[in-house]
PDB file of C-alpha atoms in Angstrom:
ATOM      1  CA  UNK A  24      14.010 -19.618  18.558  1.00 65.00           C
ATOM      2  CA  UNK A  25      11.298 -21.004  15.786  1.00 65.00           C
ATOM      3  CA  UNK A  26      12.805 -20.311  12.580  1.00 93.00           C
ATOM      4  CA  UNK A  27      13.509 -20.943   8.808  1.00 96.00           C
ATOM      5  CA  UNK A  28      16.860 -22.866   8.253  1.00 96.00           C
ATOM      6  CA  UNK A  29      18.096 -22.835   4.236  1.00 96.00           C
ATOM      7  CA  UNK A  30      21.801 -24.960   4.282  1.00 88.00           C
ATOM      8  CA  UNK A  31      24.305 -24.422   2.355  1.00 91.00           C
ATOM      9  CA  UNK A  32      24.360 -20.435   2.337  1.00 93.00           C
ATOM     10  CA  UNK A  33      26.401 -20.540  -0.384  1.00 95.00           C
ATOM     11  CA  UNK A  34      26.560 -23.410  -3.249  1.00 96.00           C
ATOM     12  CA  UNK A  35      29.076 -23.581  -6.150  1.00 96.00           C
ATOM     13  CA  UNK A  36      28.134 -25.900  -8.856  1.00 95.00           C
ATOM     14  CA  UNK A  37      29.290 -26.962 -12.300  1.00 96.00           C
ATOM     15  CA  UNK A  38      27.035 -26.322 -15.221  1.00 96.00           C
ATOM     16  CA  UNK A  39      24.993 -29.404 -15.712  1.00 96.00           C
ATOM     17  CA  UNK A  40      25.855 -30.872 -12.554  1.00 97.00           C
ATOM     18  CA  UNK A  41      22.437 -31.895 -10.136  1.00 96.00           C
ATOM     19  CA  UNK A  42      22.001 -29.553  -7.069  1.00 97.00           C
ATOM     20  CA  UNK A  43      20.015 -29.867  -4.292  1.00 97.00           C
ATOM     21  CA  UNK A  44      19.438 -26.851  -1.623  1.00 97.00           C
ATOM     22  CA  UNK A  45      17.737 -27.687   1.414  1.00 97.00           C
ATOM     23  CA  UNK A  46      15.392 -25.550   3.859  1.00 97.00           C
ATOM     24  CA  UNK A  47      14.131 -26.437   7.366  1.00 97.00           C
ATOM     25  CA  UNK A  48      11.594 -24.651  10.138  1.00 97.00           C
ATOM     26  CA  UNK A  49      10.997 -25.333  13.171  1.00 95.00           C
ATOM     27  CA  UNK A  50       7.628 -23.162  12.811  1.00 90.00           C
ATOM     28  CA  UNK A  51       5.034 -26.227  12.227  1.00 89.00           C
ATOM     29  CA  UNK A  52       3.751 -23.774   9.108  1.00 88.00           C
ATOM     30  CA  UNK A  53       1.678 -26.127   6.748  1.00 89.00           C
ATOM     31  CA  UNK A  54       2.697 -23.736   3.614  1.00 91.00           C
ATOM     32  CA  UNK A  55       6.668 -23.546   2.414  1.00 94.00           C
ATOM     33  CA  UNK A  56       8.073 -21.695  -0.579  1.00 95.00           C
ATOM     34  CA  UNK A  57      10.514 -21.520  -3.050  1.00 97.00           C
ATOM     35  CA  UNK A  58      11.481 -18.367  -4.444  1.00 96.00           C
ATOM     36  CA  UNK A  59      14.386 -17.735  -7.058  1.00 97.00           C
ATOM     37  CA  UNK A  60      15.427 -14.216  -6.670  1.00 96.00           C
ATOM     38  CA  UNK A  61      18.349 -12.453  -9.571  1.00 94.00           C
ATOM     39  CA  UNK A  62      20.202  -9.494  -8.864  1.00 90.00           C
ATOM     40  CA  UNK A  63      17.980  -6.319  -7.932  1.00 86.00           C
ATOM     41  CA  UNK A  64      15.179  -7.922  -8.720  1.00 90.00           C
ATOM     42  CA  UNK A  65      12.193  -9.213  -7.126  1.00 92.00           C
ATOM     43  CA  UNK A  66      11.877 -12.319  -5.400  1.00 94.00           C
ATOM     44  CA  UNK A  67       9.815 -14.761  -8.049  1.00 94.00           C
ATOM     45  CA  UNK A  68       8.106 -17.935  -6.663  1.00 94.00           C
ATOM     46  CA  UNK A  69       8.977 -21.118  -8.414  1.00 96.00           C
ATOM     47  CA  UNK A  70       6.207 -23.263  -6.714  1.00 94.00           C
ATOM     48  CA  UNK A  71       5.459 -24.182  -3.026  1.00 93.00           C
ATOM     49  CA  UNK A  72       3.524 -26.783  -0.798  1.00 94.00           C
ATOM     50  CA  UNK A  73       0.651 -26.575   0.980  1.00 90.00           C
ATOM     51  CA  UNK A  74       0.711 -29.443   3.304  1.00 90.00           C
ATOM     52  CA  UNK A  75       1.562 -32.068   1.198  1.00 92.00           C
ATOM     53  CA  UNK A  76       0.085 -30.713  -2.201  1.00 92.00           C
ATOM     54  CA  UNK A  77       2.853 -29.316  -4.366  1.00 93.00           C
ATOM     55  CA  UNK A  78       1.899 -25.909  -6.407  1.00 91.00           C
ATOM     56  CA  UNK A  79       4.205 -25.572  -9.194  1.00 92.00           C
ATOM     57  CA  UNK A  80       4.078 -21.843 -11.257  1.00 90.00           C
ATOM     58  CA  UNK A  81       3.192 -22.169 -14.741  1.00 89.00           C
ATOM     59  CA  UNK A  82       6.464 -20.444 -16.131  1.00 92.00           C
ATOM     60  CA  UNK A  83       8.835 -22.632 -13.158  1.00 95.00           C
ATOM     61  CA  UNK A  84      11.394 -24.179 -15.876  1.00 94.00           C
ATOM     62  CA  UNK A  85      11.356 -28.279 -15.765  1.00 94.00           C
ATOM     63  CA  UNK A  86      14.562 -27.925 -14.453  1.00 96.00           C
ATOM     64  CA  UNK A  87      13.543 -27.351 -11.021  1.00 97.00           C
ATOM     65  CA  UNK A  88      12.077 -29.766  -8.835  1.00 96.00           C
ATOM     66  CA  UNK A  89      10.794 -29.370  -4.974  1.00 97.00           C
ATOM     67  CA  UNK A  90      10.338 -32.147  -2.562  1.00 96.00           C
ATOM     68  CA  UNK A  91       8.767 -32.407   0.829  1.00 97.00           C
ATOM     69  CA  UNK A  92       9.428 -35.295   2.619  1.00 96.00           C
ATOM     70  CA  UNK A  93       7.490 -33.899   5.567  1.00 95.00           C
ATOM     71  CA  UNK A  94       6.152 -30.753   7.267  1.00 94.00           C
ATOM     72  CA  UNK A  95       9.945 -29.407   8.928  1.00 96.00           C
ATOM     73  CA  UNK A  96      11.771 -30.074   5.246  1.00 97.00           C
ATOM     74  CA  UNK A  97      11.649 -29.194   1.994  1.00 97.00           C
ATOM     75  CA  UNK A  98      13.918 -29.277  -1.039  1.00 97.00           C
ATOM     76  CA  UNK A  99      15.335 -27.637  -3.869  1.00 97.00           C
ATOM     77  CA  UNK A 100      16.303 -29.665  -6.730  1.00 97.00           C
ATOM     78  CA  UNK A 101      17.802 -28.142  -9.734  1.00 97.00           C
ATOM     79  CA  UNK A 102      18.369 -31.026 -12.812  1.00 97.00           C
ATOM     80  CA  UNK A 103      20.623 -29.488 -14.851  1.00 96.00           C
ATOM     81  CA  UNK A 104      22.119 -26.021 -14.012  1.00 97.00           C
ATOM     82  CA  UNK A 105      22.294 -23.431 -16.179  1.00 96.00           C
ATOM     83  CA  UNK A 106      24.066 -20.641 -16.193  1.00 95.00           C
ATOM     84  CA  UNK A 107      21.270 -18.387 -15.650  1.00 95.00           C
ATOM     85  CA  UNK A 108      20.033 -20.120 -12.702  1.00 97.00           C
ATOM     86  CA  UNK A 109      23.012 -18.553 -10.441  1.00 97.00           C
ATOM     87  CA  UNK A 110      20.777 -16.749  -7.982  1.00 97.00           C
ATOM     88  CA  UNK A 111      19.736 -16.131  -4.410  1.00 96.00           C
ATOM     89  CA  UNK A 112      17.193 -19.200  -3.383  1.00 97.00           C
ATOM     90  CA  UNK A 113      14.976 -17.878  -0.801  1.00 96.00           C
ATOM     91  CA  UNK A 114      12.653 -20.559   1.181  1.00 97.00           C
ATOM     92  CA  UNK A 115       9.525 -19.320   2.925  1.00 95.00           C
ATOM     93  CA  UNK A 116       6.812 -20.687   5.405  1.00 93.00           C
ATOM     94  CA  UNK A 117       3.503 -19.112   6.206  1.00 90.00           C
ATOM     95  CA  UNK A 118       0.628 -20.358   8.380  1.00 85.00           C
ATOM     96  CA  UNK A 119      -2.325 -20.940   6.214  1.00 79.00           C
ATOM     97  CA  UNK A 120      -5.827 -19.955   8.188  1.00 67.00           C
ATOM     98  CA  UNK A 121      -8.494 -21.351   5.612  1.00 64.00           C
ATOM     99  CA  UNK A 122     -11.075 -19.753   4.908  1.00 55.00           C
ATOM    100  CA  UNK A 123     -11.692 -16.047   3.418  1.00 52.00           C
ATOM    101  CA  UNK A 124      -8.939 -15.073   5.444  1.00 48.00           C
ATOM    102  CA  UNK A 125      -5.913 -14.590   2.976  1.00 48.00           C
ATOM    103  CA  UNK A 126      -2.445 -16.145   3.655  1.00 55.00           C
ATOM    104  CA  UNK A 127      -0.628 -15.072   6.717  1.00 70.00           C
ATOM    105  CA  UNK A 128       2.890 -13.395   6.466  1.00 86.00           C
ATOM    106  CA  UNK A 129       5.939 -14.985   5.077  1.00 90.00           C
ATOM    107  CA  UNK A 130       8.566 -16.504   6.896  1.00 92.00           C
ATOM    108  CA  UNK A 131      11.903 -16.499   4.808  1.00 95.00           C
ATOM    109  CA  UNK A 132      15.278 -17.970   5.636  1.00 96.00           C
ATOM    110  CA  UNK A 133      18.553 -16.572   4.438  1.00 95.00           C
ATOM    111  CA  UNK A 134      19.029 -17.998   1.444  1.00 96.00           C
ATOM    112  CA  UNK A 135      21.050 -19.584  -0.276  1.00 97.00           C
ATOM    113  CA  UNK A 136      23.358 -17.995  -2.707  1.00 97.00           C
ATOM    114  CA  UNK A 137      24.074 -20.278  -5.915  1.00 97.00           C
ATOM    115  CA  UNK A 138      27.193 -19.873  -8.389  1.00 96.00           C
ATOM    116  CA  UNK A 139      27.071 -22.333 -11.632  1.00 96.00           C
ATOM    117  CA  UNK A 140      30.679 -22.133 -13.050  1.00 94.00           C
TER     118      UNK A 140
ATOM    119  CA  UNK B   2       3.057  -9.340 -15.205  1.00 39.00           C
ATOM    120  CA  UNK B   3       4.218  -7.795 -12.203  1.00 45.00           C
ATOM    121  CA  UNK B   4       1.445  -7.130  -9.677  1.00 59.00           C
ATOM    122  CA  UNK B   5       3.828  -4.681  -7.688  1.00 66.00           C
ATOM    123  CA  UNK B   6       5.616  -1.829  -8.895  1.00 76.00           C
ATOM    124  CA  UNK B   7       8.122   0.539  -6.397  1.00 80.00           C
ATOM    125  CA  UNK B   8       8.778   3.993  -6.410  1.00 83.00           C
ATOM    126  CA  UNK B   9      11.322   5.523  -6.242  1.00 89.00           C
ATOM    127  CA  UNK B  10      13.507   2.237  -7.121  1.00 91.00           C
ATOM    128  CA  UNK B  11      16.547   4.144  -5.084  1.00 94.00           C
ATOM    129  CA  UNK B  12      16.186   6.478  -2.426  1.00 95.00           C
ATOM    130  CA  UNK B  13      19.317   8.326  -0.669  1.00 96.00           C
ATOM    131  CA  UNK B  14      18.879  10.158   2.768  1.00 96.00           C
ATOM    132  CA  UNK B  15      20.205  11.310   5.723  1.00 97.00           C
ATOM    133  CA  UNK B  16      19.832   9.959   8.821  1.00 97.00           C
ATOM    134  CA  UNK B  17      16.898  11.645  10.797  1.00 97.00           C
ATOM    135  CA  UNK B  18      15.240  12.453   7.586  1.00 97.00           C
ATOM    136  CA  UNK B  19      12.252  10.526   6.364  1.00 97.00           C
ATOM    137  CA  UNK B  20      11.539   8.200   4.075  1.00 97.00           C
ATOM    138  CA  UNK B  21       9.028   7.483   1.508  1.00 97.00           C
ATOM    139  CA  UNK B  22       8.218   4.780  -0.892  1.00 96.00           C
ATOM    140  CA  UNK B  23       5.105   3.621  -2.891  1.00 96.00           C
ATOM    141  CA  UNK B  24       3.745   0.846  -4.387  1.00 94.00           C
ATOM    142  CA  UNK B  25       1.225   0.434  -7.007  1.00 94.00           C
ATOM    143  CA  UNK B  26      -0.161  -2.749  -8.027  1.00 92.00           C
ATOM    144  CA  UNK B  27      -3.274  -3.685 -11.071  1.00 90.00           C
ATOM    145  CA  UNK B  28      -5.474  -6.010  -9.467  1.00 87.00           C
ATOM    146  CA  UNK B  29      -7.489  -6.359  -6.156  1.00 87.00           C
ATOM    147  CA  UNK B  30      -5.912  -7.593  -3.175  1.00 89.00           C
ATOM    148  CA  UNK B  31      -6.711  -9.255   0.245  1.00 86.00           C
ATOM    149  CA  UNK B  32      -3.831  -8.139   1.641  1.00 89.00           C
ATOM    150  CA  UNK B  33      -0.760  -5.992   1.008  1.00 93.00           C
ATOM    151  CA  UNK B  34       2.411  -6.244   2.621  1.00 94.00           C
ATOM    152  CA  UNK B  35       6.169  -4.746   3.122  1.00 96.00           C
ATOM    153  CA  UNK B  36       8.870  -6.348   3.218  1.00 97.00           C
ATOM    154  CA  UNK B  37      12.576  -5.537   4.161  1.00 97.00           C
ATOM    155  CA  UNK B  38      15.717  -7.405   2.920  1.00 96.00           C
ATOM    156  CA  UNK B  39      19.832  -6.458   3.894  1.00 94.00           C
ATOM    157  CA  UNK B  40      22.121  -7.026   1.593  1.00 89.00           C
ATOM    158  CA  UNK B  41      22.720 -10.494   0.520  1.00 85.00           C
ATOM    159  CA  UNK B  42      19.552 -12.003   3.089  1.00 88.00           C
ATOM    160  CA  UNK B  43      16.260 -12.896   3.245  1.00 90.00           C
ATOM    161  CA  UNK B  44      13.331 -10.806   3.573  1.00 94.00           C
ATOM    162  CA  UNK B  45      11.522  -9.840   6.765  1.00 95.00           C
ATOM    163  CA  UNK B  46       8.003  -8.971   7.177  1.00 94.00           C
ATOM    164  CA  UNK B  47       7.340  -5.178   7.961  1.00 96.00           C
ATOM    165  CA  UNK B  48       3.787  -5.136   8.369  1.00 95.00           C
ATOM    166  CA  UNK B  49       0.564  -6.172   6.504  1.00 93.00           C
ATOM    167  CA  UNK B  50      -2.293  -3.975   5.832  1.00 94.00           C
ATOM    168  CA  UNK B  51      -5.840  -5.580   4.486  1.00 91.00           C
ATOM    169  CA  UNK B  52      -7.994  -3.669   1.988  1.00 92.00           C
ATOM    170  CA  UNK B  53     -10.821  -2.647   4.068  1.00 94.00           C
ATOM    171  CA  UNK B  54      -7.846  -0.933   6.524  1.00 96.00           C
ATOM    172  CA  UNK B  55      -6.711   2.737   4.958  1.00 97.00           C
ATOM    173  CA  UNK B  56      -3.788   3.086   7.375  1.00 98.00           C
ATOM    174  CA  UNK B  57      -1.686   1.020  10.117  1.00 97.00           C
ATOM    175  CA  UNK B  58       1.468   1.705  12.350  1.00 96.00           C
ATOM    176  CA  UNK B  59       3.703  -0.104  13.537  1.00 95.00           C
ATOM    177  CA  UNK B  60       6.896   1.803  15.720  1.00 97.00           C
ATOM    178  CA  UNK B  61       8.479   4.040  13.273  1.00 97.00           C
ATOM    179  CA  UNK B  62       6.455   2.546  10.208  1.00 98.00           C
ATOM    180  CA  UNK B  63       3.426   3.987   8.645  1.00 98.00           C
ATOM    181  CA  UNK B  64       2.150   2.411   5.827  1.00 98.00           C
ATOM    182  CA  UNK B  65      -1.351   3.262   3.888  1.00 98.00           C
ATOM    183  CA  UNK B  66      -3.601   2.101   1.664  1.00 97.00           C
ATOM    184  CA  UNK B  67      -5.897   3.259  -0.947  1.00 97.00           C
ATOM    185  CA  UNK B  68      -7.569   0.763  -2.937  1.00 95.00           C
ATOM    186  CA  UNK B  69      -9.476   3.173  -5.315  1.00 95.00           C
ATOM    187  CA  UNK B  70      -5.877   4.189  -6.876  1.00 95.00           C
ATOM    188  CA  UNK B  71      -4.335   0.734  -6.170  1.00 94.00           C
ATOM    189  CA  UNK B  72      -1.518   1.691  -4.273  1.00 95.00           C
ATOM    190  CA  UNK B  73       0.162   2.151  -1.142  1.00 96.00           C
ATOM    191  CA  UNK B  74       3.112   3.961   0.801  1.00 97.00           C
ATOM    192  CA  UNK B  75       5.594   3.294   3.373  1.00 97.00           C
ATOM    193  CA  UNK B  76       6.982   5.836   5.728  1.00 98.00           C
ATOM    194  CA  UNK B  77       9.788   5.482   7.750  1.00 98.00           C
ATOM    195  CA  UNK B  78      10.184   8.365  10.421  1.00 98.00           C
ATOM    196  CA  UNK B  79      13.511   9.423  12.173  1.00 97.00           C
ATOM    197  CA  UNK B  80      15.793   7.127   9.386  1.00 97.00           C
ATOM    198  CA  UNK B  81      18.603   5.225  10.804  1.00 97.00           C
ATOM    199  CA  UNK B  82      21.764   4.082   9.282  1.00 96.00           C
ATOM    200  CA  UNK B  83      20.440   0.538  10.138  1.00 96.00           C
ATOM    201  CA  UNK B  84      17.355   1.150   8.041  1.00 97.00           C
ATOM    202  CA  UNK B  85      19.904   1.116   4.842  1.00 97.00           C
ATOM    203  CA  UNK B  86      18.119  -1.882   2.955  1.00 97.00           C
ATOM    204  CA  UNK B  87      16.000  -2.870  -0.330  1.00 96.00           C
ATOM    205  CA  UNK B  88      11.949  -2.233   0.374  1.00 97.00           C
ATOM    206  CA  UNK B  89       9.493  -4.975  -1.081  1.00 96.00           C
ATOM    207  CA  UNK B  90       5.787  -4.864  -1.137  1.00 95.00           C
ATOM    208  CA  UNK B  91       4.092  -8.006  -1.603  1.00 94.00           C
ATOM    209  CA  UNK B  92       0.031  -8.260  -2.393  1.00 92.00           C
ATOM    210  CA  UNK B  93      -2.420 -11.149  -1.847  1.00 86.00           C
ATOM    211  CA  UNK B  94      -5.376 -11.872  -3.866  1.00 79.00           C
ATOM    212  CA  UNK B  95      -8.280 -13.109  -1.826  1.00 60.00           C
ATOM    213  CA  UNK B  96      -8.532 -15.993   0.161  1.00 52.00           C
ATOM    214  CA  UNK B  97      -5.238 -18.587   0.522  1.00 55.00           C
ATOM    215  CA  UNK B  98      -2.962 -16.908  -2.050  1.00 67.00           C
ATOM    216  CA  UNK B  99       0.363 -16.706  -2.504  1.00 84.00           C
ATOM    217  CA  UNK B 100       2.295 -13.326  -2.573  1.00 88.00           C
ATOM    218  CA  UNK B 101       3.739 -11.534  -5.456  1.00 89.00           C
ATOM    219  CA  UNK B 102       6.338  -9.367  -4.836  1.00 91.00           C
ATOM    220  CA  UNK B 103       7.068  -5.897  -6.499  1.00 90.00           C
ATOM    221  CA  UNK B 104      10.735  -4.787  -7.826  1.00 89.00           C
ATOM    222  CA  UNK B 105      11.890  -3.081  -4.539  1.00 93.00           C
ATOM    223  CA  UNK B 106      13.116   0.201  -3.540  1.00 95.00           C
ATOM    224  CA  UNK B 107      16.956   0.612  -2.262  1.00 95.00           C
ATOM    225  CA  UNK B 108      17.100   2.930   0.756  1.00 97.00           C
ATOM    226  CA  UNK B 109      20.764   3.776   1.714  1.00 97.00           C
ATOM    227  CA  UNK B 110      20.363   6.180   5.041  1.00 97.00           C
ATOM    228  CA  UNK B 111      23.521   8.084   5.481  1.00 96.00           C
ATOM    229  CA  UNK B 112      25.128   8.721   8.713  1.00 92.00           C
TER     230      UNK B 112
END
């Protein structure tokens, strides 16, 4: 079945210490996400791709980087973990159609859960 | 600022019963969308609903829309235990946007 793959599901990490989470589909979407979601709260977009052009969000911390190497991959890379970057990392495709027709629905994998001890 | 806001942020019932939650947002939308997410997952897409539609179903969902007051709801009829899950909407500004999510309501269905 198409999906959206996000490995590891769960990452432990040492404050400071470079991370990198990793997301997949198998969907041939030409728009993938990165969200960064806390505790009971909403999911909040740190930037995403469309295609090849990387969209970062004005209040996205340095800190976090994205890579797309090509359409099935993209990554996750956090410099310097702090800890208030422990969170659920959510990565999500969509299927842009141009034109006045908005975005289509989001595609989201199962995140990945991220401890910084 | 948050373009979505939830209401009621938790909502208890018992299975059978329905289930209501709104969503108000502040600016105009394309599109507006629900969203379902279990415990510890991702989300799923419910359904989407543009803003010249004032009402779509979809199996046991009904959602509506009313642009004049900027919100919408979501009704779930004949709740099951399985519906137990946090509810996001999610609007789209016009043309290729991205979404912006709302805080979420917690629906726990009780058997």
């Amino acid at each position: 079945d198409a999906m959206v793959i996000q490995n590891p599901r769960y990452q432990v990490t040492q404050f400071g210490k470079p991370v990198t989470l990793s997301c997949s589909q198998t969907l041939n979407h030409n728009v993938m996400y990165w969200y960064q979601q806390k505790s009971s709260q909403a999911p909040k977009l740190l930037f995403h791709y469309y295609d090849k052009d990387f969209n970062n969000e004005a209040d996205t911390p340095d800190n976090f980087q994205s890579r797309r190497p090509n359409t099935s991959f993209c990554f996750l890379d956090i410099r310097s973990p702090g800890l208030g970057d422990a969170a659920m990392y959510l990565c999500a495709t969509s299927r842009d159609t141009t034109g006045p027709i908005s975005t289509e629905t989001q595609y989201f994998g199962p995140g990945t859960r991220l401890l910084v001890l | 600022s948050q373009q979505g806001e939830e209401d009621p942020q938790a909502l208890s019932i018992q299975e059978g019963e329905n289930a209501t939650m709104n969503c108000s947002y502040k600016t105009s939308i394309n599109n507006l969308q629900w969203y379902r997410q279990n415990s510890g997952r991702g989300l799923v897409h419910l359904i989407l609903i543009r803003s010249n539609e004032r009402e779509k179903h979809s199996g046991r969902l009904r959602v509506t829309l009313d642009t004049s007051k900027k919100s919408s709801s979501l009704l779930i009829t004949a709740s099951r235990a399985a519906d137990t899950a946090s509810y996001f909407c999610a609007t789209s500004n016009s043309g290729y946007s991205t979404l912006t999510f709302g805080k979420g309501t917690m629906l726990l269905v009780s058997p």
